[in-house]
PDB file of C-alpha atoms in Angstrom:
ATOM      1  CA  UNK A   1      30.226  14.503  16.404  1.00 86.00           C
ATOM      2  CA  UNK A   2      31.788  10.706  15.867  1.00 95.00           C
ATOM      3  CA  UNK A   3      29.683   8.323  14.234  1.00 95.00           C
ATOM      4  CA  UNK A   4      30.387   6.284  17.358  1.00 97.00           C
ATOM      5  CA  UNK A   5      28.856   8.930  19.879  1.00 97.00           C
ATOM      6  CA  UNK A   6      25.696   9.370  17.574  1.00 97.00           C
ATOM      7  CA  UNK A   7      25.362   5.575  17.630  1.00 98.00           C
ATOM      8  CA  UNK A   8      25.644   5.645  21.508  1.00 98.00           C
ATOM      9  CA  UNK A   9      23.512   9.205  21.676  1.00 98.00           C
ATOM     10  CA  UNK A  10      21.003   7.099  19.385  1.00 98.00           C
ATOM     11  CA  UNK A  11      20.568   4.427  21.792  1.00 98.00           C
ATOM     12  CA  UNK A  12      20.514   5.714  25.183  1.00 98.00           C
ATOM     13  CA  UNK A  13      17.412   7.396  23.695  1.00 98.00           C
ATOM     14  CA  UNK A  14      15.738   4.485  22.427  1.00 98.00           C
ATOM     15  CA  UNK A  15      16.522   3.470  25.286  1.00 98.00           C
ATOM     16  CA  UNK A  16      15.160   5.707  27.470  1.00 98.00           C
ATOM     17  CA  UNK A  17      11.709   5.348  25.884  1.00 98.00           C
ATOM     18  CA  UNK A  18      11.976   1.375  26.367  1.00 98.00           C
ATOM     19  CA  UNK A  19      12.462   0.789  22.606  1.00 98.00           C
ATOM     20  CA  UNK A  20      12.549  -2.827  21.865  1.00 98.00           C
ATOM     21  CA  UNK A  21      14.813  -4.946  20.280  1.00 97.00           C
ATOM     22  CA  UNK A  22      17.632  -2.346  19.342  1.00 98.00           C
ATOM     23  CA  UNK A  23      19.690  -3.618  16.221  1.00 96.00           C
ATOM     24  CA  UNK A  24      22.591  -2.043  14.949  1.00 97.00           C
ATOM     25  CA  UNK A  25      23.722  -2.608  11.102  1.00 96.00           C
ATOM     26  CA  UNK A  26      27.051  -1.558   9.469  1.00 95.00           C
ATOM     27  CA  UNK A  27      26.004  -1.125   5.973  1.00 95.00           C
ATOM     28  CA  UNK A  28      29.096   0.723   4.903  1.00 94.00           C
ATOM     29  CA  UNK A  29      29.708  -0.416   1.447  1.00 88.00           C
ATOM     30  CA  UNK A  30      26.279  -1.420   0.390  1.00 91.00           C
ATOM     31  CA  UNK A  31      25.164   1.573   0.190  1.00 91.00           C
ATOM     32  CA  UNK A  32      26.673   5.320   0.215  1.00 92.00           C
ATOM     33  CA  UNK A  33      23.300   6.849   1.628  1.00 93.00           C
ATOM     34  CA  UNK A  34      24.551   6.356   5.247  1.00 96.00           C
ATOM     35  CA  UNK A  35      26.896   3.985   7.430  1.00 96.00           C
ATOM     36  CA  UNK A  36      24.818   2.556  10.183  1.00 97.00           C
ATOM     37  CA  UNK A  37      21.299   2.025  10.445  1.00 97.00           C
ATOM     38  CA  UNK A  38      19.602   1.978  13.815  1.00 98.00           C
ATOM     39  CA  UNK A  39      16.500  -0.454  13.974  1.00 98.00           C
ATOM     40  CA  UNK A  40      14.249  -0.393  16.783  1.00 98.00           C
ATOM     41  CA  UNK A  41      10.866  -1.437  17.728  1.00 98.00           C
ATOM     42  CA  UNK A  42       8.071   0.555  19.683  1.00 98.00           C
ATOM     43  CA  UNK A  43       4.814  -1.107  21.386  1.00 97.00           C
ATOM     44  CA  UNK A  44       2.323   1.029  19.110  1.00 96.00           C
ATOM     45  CA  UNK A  45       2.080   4.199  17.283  1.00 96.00           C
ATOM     46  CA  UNK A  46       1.770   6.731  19.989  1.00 96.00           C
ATOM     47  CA  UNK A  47       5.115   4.999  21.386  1.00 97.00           C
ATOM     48  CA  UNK A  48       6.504   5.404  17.944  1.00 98.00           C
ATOM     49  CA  UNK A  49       6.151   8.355  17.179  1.00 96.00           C
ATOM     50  CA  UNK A  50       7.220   9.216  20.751  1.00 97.00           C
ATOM     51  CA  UNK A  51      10.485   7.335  20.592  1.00 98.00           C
ATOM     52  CA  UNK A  52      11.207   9.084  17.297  1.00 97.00           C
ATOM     53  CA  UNK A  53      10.488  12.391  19.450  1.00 97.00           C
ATOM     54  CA  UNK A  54      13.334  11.680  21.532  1.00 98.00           C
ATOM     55  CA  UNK A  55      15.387  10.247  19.318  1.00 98.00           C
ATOM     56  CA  UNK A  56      15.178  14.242  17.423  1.00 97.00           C
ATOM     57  CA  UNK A  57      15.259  16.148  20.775  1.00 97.00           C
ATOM     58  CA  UNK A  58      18.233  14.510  22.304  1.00 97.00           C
ATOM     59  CA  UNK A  59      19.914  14.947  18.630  1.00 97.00           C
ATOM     60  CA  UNK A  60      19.444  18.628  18.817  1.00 96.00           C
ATOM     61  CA  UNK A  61      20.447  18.998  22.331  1.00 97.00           C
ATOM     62  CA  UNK A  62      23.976  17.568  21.163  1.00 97.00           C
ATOM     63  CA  UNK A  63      23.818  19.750  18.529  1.00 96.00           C
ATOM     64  CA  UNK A  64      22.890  17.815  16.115  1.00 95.00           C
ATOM     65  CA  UNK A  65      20.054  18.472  12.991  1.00 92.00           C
ATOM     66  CA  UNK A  66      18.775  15.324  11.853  1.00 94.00           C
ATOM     67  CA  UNK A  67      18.698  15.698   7.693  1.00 95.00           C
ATOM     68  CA  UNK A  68      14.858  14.673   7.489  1.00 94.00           C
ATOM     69  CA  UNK A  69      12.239  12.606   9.232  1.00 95.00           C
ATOM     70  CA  UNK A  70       9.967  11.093   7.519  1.00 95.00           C
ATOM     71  CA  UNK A  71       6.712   8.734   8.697  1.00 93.00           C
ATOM     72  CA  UNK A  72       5.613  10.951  11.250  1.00 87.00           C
ATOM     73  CA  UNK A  73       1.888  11.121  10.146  1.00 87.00           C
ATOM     74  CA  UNK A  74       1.386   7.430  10.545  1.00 85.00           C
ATOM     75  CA  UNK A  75       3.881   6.729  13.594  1.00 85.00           C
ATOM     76  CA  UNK A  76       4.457   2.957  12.033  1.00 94.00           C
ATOM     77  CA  UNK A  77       7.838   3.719  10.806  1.00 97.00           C
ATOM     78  CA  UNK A  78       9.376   6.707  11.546  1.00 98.00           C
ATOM     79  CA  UNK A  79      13.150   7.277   9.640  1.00 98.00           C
ATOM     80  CA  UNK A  80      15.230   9.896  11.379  1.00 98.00           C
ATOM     81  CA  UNK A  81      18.314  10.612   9.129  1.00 98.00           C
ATOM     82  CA  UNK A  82      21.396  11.309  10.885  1.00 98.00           C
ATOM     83  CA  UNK A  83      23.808  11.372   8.330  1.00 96.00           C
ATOM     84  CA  UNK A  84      26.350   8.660   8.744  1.00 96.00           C
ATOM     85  CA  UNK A  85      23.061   6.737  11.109  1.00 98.00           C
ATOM     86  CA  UNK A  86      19.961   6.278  10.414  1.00 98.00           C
ATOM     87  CA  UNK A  87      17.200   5.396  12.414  1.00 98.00           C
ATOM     88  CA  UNK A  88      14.048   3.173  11.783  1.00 98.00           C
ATOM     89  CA  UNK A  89      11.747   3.239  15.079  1.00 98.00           C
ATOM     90  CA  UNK A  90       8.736   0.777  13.831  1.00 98.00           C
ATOM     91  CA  UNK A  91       5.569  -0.949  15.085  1.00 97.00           C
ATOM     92  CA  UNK A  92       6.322  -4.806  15.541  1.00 97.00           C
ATOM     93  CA  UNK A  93       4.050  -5.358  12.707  1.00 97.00           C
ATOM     94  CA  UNK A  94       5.843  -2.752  10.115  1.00 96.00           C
ATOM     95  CA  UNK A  95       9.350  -4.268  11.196  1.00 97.00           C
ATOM     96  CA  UNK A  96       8.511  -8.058  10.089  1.00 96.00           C
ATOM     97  CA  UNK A  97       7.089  -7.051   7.083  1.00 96.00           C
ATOM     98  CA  UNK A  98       9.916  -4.936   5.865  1.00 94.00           C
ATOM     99  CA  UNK A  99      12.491  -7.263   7.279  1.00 94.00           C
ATOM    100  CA  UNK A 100      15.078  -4.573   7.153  1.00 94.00           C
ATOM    101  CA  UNK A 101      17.638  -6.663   8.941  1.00 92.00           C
ATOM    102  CA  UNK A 102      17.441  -9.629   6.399  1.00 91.00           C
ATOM    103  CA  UNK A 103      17.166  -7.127   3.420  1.00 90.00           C
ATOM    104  CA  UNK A 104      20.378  -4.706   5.151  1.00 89.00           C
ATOM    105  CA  UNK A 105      22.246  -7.309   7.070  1.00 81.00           C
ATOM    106  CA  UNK A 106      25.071  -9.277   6.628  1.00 70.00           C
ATOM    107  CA  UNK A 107      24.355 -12.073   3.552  1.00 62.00           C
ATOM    108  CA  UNK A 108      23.846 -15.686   4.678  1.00 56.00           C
ATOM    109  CA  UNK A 109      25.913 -18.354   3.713  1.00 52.00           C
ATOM    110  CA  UNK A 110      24.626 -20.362   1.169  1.00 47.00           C
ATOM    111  CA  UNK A 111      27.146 -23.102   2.039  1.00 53.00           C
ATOM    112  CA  UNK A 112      28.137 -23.639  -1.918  1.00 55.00           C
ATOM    113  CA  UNK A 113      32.023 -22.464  -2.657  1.00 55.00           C
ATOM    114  CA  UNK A 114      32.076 -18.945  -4.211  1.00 54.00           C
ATOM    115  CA  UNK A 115      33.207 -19.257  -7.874  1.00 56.00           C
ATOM    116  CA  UNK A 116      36.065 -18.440  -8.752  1.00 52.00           C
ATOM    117  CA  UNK A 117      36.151 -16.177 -11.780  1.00 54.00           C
ATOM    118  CA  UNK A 118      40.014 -16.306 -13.121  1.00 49.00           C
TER     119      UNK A 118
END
């Protein structure tokens, strides 16, 4: 399977579940431990852990094994490693503290000129 129909596959089931605030970050080269990472939020743990449920069902039913889950047990982030995706489902309150999108995404613009090291 593409990484582009896991991404989609990945979606329509957060979707499904009415996930919030679905966030997709291309982390190719910054790190080599996956390509995308999936971010999405769920209202508490019981709808955590039951996005996450779907998220692993509707894998398998394409055929596809996720490589671990981890955070089951507490439901307030659940990782479901797809190979080249990976998803975070998280409690609002688990998702601002780790900040995964400012720690993963793109790097802000400090406005100073890069040095140039010639």
């Amino acid at each position: 399977m593409q990484t582009d129909q896991i991404k989609s596959l990945v979606v329509d089931a957060l979707d499904d579940m009415k996930a919030q605030n679905i966030t997709e970050l291309d982390v190719r080269g910054r790190t080599s431990v996956t390509d995308w990472m999936i971010i999405a939020t769920g209202t508490s743990n019981r709808h955590v852990a039951a996005v996450a449920g779907n998220v692993e069902e509707k894998s398998k039913h394409a055929g596809l094994r996720p490589n671990g889950t981890e955070g089951r047990a507490a439901s307030d982030w659940v990782l479901i490693d797809l190979g080249d995706v990976v998803v975070h489902v998280m409690t609002d309150q688990a998702r601002h503290f780790y900040d995964l999108e400012r720690l993963w995404g793109e790097p802000e613009d400090s406005g100073e000129p890069e040095e140039d090291n010639e």
